[in-house]
Each structure stands twice: as C-alpha cells, then as structure tokens.
XYZ file of C-alpha atoms in Angstrom:
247
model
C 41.583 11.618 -52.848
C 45.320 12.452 -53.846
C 44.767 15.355 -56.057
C 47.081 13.950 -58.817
C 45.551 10.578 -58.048
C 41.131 11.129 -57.983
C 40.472 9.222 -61.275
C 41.981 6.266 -63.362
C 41.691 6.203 -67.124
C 42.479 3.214 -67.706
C 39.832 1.164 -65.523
C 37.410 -0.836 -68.570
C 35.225 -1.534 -65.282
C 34.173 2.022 -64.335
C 30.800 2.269 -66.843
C 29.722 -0.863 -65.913
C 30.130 -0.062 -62.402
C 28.130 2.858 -63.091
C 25.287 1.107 -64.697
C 24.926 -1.780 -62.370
C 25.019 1.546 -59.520
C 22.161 3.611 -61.743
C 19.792 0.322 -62.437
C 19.766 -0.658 -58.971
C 19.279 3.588 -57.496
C 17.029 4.803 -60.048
C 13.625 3.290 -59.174
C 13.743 4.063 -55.323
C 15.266 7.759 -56.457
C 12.159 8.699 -58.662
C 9.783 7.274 -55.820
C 12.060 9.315 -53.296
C 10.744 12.215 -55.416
C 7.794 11.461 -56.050
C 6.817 11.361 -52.203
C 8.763 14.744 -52.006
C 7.068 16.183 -54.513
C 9.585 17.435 -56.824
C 11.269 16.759 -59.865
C 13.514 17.264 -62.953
C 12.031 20.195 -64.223
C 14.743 22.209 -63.513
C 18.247 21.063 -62.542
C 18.911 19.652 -58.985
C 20.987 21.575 -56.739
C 23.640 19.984 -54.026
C 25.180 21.958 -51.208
C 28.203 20.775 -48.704
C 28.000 22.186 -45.440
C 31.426 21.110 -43.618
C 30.698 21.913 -39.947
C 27.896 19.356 -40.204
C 28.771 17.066 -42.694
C 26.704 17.133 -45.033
C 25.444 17.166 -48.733
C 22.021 18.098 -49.008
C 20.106 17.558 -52.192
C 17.251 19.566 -53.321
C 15.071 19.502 -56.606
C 12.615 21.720 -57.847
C 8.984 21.401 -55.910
C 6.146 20.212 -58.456
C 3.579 23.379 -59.234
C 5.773 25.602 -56.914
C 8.292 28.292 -57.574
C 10.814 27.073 -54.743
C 13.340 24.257 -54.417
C 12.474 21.685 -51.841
C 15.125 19.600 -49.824
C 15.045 16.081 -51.079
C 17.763 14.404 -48.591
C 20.808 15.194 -46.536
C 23.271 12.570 -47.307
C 26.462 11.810 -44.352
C 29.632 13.158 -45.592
C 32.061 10.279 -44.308
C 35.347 12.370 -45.118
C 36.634 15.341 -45.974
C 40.545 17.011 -45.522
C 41.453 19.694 -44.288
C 40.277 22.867 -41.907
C 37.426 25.457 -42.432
C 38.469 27.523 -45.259
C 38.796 27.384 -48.906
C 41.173 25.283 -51.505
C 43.954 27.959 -52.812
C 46.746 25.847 -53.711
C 47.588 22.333 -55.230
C 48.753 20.048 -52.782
C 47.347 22.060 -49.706
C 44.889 19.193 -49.136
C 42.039 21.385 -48.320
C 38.353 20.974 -50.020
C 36.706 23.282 -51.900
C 34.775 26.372 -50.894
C 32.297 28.306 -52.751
C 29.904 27.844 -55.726
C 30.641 25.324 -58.623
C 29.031 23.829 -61.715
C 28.739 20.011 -62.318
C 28.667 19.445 -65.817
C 28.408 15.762 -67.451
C 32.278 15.621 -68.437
C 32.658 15.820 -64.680
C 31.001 12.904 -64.240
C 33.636 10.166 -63.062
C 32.537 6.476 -63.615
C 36.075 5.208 -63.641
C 37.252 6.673 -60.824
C 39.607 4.872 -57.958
C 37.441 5.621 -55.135
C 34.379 3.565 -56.417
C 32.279 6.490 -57.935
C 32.972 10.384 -58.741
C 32.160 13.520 -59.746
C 34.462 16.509 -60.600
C 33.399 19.763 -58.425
C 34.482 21.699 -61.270
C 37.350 23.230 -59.158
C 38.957 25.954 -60.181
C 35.697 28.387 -60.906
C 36.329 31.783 -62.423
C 36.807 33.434 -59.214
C 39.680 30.508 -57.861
C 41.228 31.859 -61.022
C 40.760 35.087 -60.683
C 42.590 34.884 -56.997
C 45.350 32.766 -58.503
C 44.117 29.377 -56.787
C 44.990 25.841 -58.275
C 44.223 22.548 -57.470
C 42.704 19.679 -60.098
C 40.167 16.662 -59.907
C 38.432 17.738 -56.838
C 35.447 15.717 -56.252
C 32.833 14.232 -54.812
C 33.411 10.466 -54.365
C 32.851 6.977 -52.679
C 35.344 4.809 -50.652
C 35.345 7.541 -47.592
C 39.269 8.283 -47.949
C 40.061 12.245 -48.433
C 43.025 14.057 -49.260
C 40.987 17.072 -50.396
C 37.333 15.922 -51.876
C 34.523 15.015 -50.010
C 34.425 11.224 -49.673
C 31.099 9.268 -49.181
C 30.466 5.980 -48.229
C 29.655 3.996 -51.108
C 25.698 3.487 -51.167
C 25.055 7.295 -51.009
C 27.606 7.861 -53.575
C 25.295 5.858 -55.674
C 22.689 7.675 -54.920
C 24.431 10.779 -55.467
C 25.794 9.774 -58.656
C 22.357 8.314 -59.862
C 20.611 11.347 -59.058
C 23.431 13.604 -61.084
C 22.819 11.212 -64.060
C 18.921 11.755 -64.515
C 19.396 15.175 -64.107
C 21.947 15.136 -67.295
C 19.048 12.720 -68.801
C 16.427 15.548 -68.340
C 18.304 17.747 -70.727
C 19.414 20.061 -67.620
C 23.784 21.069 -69.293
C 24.814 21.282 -65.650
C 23.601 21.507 -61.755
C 24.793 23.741 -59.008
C 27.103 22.491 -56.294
C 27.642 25.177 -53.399
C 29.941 23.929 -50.411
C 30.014 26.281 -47.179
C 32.368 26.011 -43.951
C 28.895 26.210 -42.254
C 25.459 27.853 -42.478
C 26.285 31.212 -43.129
C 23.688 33.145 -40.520
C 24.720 36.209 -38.494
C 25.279 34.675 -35.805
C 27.787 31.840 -37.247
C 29.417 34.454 -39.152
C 29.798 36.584 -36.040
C 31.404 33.667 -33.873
C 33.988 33.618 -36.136
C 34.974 37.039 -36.602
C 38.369 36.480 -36.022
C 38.883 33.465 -38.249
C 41.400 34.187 -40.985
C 39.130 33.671 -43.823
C 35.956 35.784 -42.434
C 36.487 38.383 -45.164
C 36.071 35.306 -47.594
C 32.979 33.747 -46.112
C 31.358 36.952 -46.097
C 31.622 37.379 -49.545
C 29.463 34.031 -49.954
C 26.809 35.204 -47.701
C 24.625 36.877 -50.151
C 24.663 33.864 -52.660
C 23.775 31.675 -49.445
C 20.731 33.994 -48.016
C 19.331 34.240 -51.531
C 18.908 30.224 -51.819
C 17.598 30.200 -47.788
C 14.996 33.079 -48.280
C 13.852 32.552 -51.936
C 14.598 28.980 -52.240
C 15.736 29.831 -55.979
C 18.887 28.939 -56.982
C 20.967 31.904 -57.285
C 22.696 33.087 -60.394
C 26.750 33.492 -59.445
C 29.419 36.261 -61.712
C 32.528 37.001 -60.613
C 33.668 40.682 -60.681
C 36.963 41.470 -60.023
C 37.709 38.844 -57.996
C 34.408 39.097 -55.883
C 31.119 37.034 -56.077
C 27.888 38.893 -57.445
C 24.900 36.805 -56.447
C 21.706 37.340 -57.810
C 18.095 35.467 -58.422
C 17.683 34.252 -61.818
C 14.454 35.369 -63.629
C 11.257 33.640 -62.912
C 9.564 32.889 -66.760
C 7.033 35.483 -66.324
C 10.052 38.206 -65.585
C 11.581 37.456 -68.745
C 11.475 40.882 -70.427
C 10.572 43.172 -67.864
C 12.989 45.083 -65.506
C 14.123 42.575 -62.263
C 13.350 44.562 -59.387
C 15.321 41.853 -57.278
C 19.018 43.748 -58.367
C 22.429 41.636 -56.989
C 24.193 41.262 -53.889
C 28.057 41.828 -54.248
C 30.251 40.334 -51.888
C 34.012 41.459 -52.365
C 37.341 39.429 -50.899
C-alpha cells in the first residue's frame, strides 16, 4: 500500500465485507485448530519472515506450556530490501516486534482486508523513525506492507478477530529479514543493518527455544527481550533474567 493511501474511511462496504469474510473462515479456522491442538487460551502470535515469505501463525498448544505453529500463510508482496522501515515514504516494510490491537483492525480498507502493524513501536520512536498505516493486507500490491492474496487475508483477518473475541487486548506480530540463526546472521556480516538484526536475536531465540512468546521493553533505544512468567512463577524470583540487544 501507499503509506498515505492503506485505508479508506469512507467505504460503508468494509464491515460487511468483513462479516461475509469471518462467517465463511470461522468454522474451517476452529477445526484447523482443533486438529492442531491449540487454541485461544492465550493470544495468537504471527511472525513475517521476508527471505521466505512468509507469515506463520501459531496459537497456544492445548495442556502444554509452548506455542505450536498453526500455518504458514504465502506472503504475495512486500516492498522494499532487507532492513527495517525508518522513514515515511522510504517504501520499506517493517522490522521488529509489534502489537496488533483491535483499533488496528482495518475492515474498510482499499486493498480488500487489513490490519495495522502498529508501526511506529516505542523503539521506531525512540530512533526517530516514521512511517503510518503499515499493514498487513489483501489485494497483493505493496508499497511498504505485506500484501496477501485475498483468501489468506481472510483467514488472517478471521483468525485476528476470534482472538479479540476471546478477551485477548492485543497479539504479537514479529517480522524478521530472515531466521535469525548464527549462521544467517554470520552470512551477512557485512550488511548495513547487522548491528540492527542482532539486536532482535535474543527476542527471536527466546520464541525458537522456549516456544513462549517473549515479553519486548525498549531501553534506550535497544530491545530487552525476556520470557514472560509462567502462572506458577507469579511471585517468586524469575531465574530466566533478559537478553539486551543494543543498536
């Protein structure tokens, strides 16, 4: 999407478009679960991963601690090079570790479906980065979101809405350049934003070892990653600590 241009406010067609979307997606989505074994218990959790294309969803696993991968869905577009978003217009998509709330939620939007990435976080501000209505949407044009074709977006979008419906304020959507292992990171050494990607790798190998979705602070302008309490923790001293990662 245009940045200036992701949403239309005056389209009387955009809930009903949503409803006809969540009616027909929501009965295959809770058997899709069901077969997976997870559910709403705790919010879902989405995460882009550029190099590949991809958005993978993953819900919380039924009578287990960990977060299971539900689906990978196709991304059909996105703008831009490896790196992150740090100025309007620069037609890049977002990198790093967002919150989806419900206002984000897009019915009305241009591109046939949409959600709002929540784009600038803390740290973007912190750094001085702007851009604005950054999102996930349908239609599979870009000009800095990542674009889906339209039946995933449904699904997508479906997915988000029975998460808000479970009484979960907001779900966590992290998007990477690519998988951020050792041996990625170290083929690209020289790229101009290693320093950056670096400073997500902690929040990243938190998610792949514990399969808990990580708590994320910003501290001066740096990511602080850390594991959020399991309910029998509550109370007592975490042993787990945080992982800073400073750009």
């Amino acid at each position: 999407t245009k940045e200036s241009g992701a949403i239309r406010t005056t389209d009387n067609n955009g809930a009903d478009r949503a409803n006809v979307a969540i009616a027909r997606n929501r009965a295959p989505i809770n058997k899709l679960f069901e077969r997976k074994g997870v559910d709403f218990s705790e919010p879902i959790f989405m995460r882009a991963i550029k190099d590949e294309s991809v958005i993978e969803l993953w819900a919380k696993a039924k009578r287990r601690d960990g977060y299971r991968l539900v689906k990978s869905y196709e991304i059909c577009n996105y703008s831009g090079e490896l790196g992150p978003k740090t100025k309007q217009g620069d037609l890049q998509t977002p990198e790093g570790f967002y919150q989806v709330q419900p206002w984000h939620m897009k019915p009305n939007s241009d591109f046939h479906l949409a959600f709002n990435l929540g784009f600038p976080n803390p740290h973007d501000r912190a750094r001085g980065w702007t851009g604005s209505h950054l999102m996930v949407h349908g239609d599979c044009f870009s000009e800095g979101c990542f674009a889906m074709r339209d039946g995933p977006m449904e699904e997508i979008y479906t997915v988000a809405t029975m998460n808000f419906e479970a009484g979960h304020g907001a779900f966590n959507f992290h998007s990477f350049p690519f998988r951020l292992t050792e041996k990625k990171l170290a083929a690209a050494k020289d790229h101009p934003w290693h320093g950056f990607w670096l400073a997500m790798q902690p929040g990243f190998k938190l998610f792949e070892r514990e399969k808990r979705v990580p708590q994320i602070a910003t501290n001066g302008g740096a990511y602080v990653a850390s594991l959020p309490l399991k309910p029998q923790e509550i109370g007592k001293v975490s042993q787990l600590g945080s992982q800073k990662g400073r750009y």
